[in-house]
Amino acid sequence: MMNFGLDETQRDLRELAADLLAEDEPERRLREAGLLAVCLPEEAGGAGLGPVEMAVVLREVGARAASVPALPALAASLFLARHGTRDQQERPATLALREPGRALADPPATTADRTDDGWVLTGRKTGVPYLESDVLVTADAGVFLVARPESSPEFASTGEPAATVVLDRTPAERVAGPESVAALRQVLTAAVAAQASGVLAGALELTTGYVKTRRQFGRALAEFQAVTMQVADVYIAGRALDVAMWSAAWRLGEGLPAEEDLALAAFHTGEAFRALYTCQHLHGGLGLDVTYPLHRYFAHAKHLSHLLGGQDAQLDLIGALA
């Protein structure tokens, strides 16, 4: 039976991540402390931790709506820790899973062909985050590592760097076979849900602080029943996402079937985005002010929901799993 409490290592990791994210240049601080590589084996420079610890770090990243490459770095390193060679584990990588006009759960349209020298890939990937090094690419023959492929910049709602990657018989190194594509999607889904959980928690904290101090008609907004009911709705959305996300991460770590839990977590990631509209409504015009931090939480929630294809896609998946 799952224990939803964190152990000592996980609590220490959470506190360290929170402290580093509160400092200037948080990305550099996270890298220096090794938090972007905690899922790698110790022999490859990591700490040998798993999906729950990945979720602990990403929830803290989300709680601050921090623009750092923690999600692609941790998800890629967790996958490589499970499926890659020592050399592959030691190479920093980001993720390239999405393809134009295709849902995340669809089989990859990118094709892999074997040559005398190895493998070459042909296809196109969109929304590749923080393209600074190697890229984990899903294809019909498995998951591959590609060294800094041809790309063009994209616009991301969060302001974070992203790119479209073009593969035209591009040399690649295979990490694992076709069965590993689903495993990489599972890791990505758990990572996105964990960060979304933090985003909603951070937005809720910001909103409750605001309604306690903002006064209308001689009373604090928090004293109005309609306001407290809306805050309660946001809280419930956050708790539902937490339960599904922690359950999915734990099951992944234990090697148990996690498809249903991950699908539920992905659905509630979309609910988190919907809850951000309530947070904005309770802030009034201030919620749309780009000098006020709530807009960053909204942008991150929207981006994370889109990464998983939205709620309709998750409902279809849940129905297929039932």
XYZ file of C-alpha atoms in Angstrom:
322
model
C 0.000 0.000 0.000
C 1.290 3.432 -0.904
C 2.384 5.861 1.805
C 1.724 9.420 0.670
C 4.222 10.802 3.197
C 7.763 11.688 2.100
C 10.732 9.952 3.678
C 13.731 11.818 5.098
C 15.673 11.845 1.824
C 12.680 13.167 -0.087
C 11.994 15.871 2.503
C 15.628 16.982 2.391
C 15.473 17.049 -1.400
C 12.326 19.170 -1.297
C 13.888 21.663 1.105
C 17.084 21.892 -0.936
C 15.161 22.467 -4.157
C 13.029 25.157 -2.515
C 16.095 26.944 -1.153
C 17.938 26.886 -4.484
C 14.912 28.049 -6.464
C 14.581 31.051 -4.145
C 18.103 32.248 -5.028
C 19.318 34.292 -7.978
C 20.155 32.273 -11.104
C 18.187 29.200 -9.972
C 19.122 27.149 -13.037
C 22.802 27.482 -12.256
C 22.168 26.700 -8.594
C 20.224 23.548 -9.475
C 22.988 22.360 -11.796
C 25.748 23.075 -9.293
C 23.887 21.136 -6.606
C 23.312 18.214 -8.984
C 19.526 18.364 -8.689
C 19.008 18.074 -12.443
C 20.822 14.715 -12.402
C 19.510 13.091 -9.220
C 17.834 10.289 -11.185
C 21.062 9.134 -12.849
C 23.043 6.279 -11.280
C 25.801 7.312 -8.901
C 28.381 5.976 -11.371
C 27.100 8.488 -13.949
C 27.216 11.445 -11.573
C 23.734 11.190 -10.102
C 22.139 10.000 -6.895
C 20.307 6.927 -8.162
C 16.876 8.311 -7.242
C 13.574 7.542 -8.930
C 10.221 8.906 -10.114
C 9.006 10.057 -6.680
C 12.169 12.103 -6.132
C 11.825 13.519 -9.649
C 8.297 14.569 -8.729
C 9.492 16.149 -5.471
C 11.897 18.456 -7.334
C 9.476 19.294 -10.137
C 6.676 20.153 -7.730
C 8.952 22.758 -6.132
C 9.843 24.102 -9.582
C 6.141 24.421 -10.387
C 5.318 26.053 -7.056
C 7.539 28.962 -8.090
C 6.633 28.878 -11.796
C 10.382 28.822 -12.378
C 11.696 28.881 -15.935
C 14.399 26.245 -15.594
C 15.069 23.063 -17.637
C 14.276 20.738 -14.742
C 11.407 18.892 -16.439
C 13.216 17.780 -19.625
C 16.480 17.184 -17.779
C 14.981 15.017 -15.043
C 12.617 13.095 -17.321
C 15.381 12.374 -19.838
C 17.858 11.345 -17.165
C 15.339 9.038 -15.452
C 14.631 7.304 -18.759
C 18.342 6.984 -19.571
C 19.026 5.642 -16.079
C 16.594 2.810 -16.806
C 17.349 2.129 -20.467
C 20.623 3.762 -21.486
C 24.271 2.770 -21.424
C 26.780 4.455 -19.125
C 27.983 6.667 -21.979
C 24.407 7.698 -22.828
C 23.631 8.446 -19.194
C 26.560 10.842 -18.949
C 25.361 12.971 -21.884
C 22.865 15.745 -20.957
C 19.699 15.436 -23.021
C 16.288 16.991 -23.582
C 13.086 15.426 -24.962
C 11.525 15.407 -28.450
C 8.272 13.441 -28.329
C 5.570 15.576 -29.955
C 4.857 15.633 -33.679
C 2.671 18.019 -35.724
C -0.985 17.029 -35.697
C -0.482 13.938 -33.547
C -1.465 13.146 -29.973
C 1.190 12.138 -27.484
C -0.259 8.616 -27.293
C -0.081 8.070 -31.068
C 2.699 5.860 -32.479
C 5.605 8.057 -33.610
C 5.540 9.089 -37.273
C 9.295 9.610 -37.238
C 10.983 6.754 -39.083
C 14.285 5.089 -38.251
C 16.382 3.306 -40.877
C 19.412 1.158 -40.248
C 22.531 1.898 -42.299
C 26.036 0.476 -42.448
C 27.097 3.126 -39.923
C 24.145 2.801 -37.518
C 20.749 4.526 -37.617
C 19.279 7.591 -39.343
C 15.983 9.327 -38.496
C 13.502 11.185 -40.688
C 10.658 13.287 -39.324
C 9.769 16.447 -37.433
C 9.370 17.130 -33.705
C 7.777 20.220 -32.178
C 8.015 21.949 -28.837
C 11.463 20.602 -27.992
C 12.472 22.421 -24.775
C 15.920 23.770 -23.941
C 17.649 22.398 -27.016
C 21.237 22.768 -25.824
C 22.678 19.278 -26.204
C 21.552 15.780 -27.222
C 17.875 15.067 -27.825
C 15.899 11.931 -26.918
C 13.750 11.244 -29.974
C 10.910 8.725 -30.281
C 10.637 6.881 -33.598
C 8.970 3.782 -35.011
C 11.980 1.653 -34.050
C 12.415 2.927 -30.492
C 14.026 5.813 -28.624
C 17.179 7.423 -29.992
C 19.754 10.028 -29.011
C 20.484 12.693 -31.602
C 23.348 15.141 -31.229
C 22.068 18.747 -31.631
C 19.908 18.308 -34.764
C 18.810 21.005 -37.195
C 16.135 23.183 -35.582
C 14.171 26.418 -35.735
C 12.987 28.450 -32.725
C 9.390 28.326 -31.477
C 7.323 30.562 -29.237
C 6.376 29.080 -25.858
C 3.685 30.641 -23.670
C 6.026 30.474 -20.683
C 8.800 32.373 -22.453
C 11.098 29.363 -22.140
C 13.233 28.350 -25.143
C 11.712 25.739 -27.448
C 12.346 24.550 -30.973
C 11.085 22.533 -33.890
C 13.553 19.784 -34.771
C 13.867 18.656 -38.396
C 15.290 15.196 -39.018
C 16.340 14.347 -42.566
C 18.215 11.062 -42.424
C 19.913 12.467 -39.371
C 22.427 10.119 -37.680
C 21.169 8.784 -34.346
C 22.153 6.355 -31.619
C 19.500 3.926 -30.431
C 18.854 3.791 -26.691
C 16.124 1.145 -26.621
C 13.597 -0.612 -28.866
C 9.960 0.185 -29.740
C 8.658 -1.053 -26.374
C 10.522 1.814 -24.669
C 8.479 4.543 -26.400
C 5.573 3.994 -23.994
C 7.978 4.038 -21.050
C 9.331 7.441 -22.070
C 5.798 8.805 -22.425
C 4.991 7.560 -18.941
C 8.010 9.316 -17.474
C 7.103 12.551 -19.275
C 3.478 12.363 -18.089
C 4.562 11.878 -14.472
C 6.996 14.790 -14.763
C 4.422 17.146 -16.289
C 1.793 16.236 -13.676
C 4.281 16.823 -10.854
C 5.222 20.271 -12.093
C 1.555 21.130 -12.716
C 0.772 20.103 -9.144
C 3.304 22.634 -7.907
C 2.014 25.331 -10.261
C -1.513 25.010 -8.900
C -0.266 24.931 -5.297
C 1.741 28.118 -5.871
C -1.170 29.875 -7.569
C -3.521 28.856 -4.741
C -1.125 30.226 -2.122
C -0.877 33.501 -4.031
C -4.663 33.695 -4.357
C -5.471 32.933 -0.713
C -2.979 35.559 0.390
C -4.621 38.098 -1.888
C -8.237 37.484 -0.845
C -7.248 37.719 2.815
C -5.894 41.235 2.398
C -7.944 42.724 -0.457
C -10.997 44.557 0.873
C -14.302 45.275 -0.840
C -17.352 46.927 0.740
C -15.465 47.230 4.011
C -14.662 43.511 4.261
C -11.843 41.230 3.199
C -12.697 39.217 0.080
C -12.080 36.040 2.062
C -15.114 36.832 4.212
C -17.506 36.476 1.263
C -19.008 32.997 0.949
C -18.872 33.002 -2.856
C -15.134 33.693 -2.709
C -14.431 30.935 -0.178
C -16.397 28.455 -2.298
C -14.295 29.272 -5.360
C -11.082 28.961 -3.367
C -12.331 25.587 -2.128
C -12.853 24.471 -5.734
C -9.223 25.309 -6.530
C -8.075 23.445 -3.431
C -10.063 20.353 -4.426
C -8.579 20.444 -7.945
C -5.111 20.563 -6.393
C -5.747 17.677 -4.030
C -7.173 15.523 -6.811
C -4.087 16.154 -8.945
C -1.783 15.451 -5.990
C -3.359 12.077 -5.251
C -3.204 10.926 -8.865
C 0.297 12.281 -9.429
C 1.911 10.800 -6.301
C 0.200 7.467 -6.906
C 1.464 7.365 -10.494
C 5.008 8.350 -9.522
C 5.083 5.738 -6.737
C 3.806 2.992 -9.025
C 6.420 3.879 -11.642
C 9.098 3.699 -8.964
C 7.861 0.317 -7.759
C 7.663 -1.140 -11.254
C 3.879 -1.548 -11.028
C 1.358 -0.870 -13.824
C 0.761 2.879 -13.815
C -1.196 3.595 -17.007
C -4.506 4.363 -15.263
C -2.937 6.532 -12.571
C -0.934 8.451 -15.173
C -4.025 9.014 -17.320
C -5.888 10.373 -14.295
C -2.950 12.598 -13.387
C -2.846 13.899 -16.960
C -6.590 14.631 -16.884
C -6.271 16.520 -13.600
C -3.362 18.494 -15.077
C -5.988 19.940 -17.413
C -8.234 20.606 -14.415
C -5.354 22.518 -12.836
C -5.262 24.785 -15.871
C -9.007 25.379 -15.567
C -8.540 26.212 -11.878
C -6.084 28.963 -12.831
C -8.984 30.818 -14.458
C -10.634 30.903 -11.036
C -7.455 32.246 -9.475
C -7.336 34.989 -12.098
C -11.012 35.809 -11.541
C -10.486 36.175 -7.791
C -7.621 38.596 -8.431
C -9.741 40.790 -10.688
C -7.738 42.929 -13.116
C -4.554 42.328 -11.147
C -4.548 38.706 -12.279
C -3.830 39.845 -15.854
C -1.041 42.256 -14.928
C 2.279 40.964 -16.276
C 4.104 42.680 -13.410
C 2.203 40.467 -10.943
C 3.365 36.834 -10.632
C 0.006 35.108 -11.213
C 0.368 35.436 -14.988
C 3.468 33.194 -14.850
C 1.490 30.457 -13.098
C -1.267 30.713 -15.688
C 1.230 30.472 -18.562
C 2.945 27.440 -17.027
C -0.359 25.661 -16.346
C -1.464 26.252 -19.937
C 1.838 25.019 -21.333
C 1.884 21.858 -19.202
C -1.706 20.988 -20.090
C -0.926 21.367 -23.794
C 2.131 19.119 -23.469
C -0.171 16.221 -22.616
C -2.686 16.983 -25.352
C -5.518 18.440 -23.260
C -8.340 16.837 -21.306
C -10.307 15.377 -24.208
C -7.325 13.244 -25.212
C -6.957 12.028 -21.636
C -10.642 11.147 -21.366
C -10.288 9.072 -24.536
C -7.299 7.304 -23.009
C -9.079 6.702 -19.703
C -12.020 5.253 -21.606
C -9.728 2.941 -23.560
C -8.123 1.727 -20.330
C -11.441 1.089 -18.553
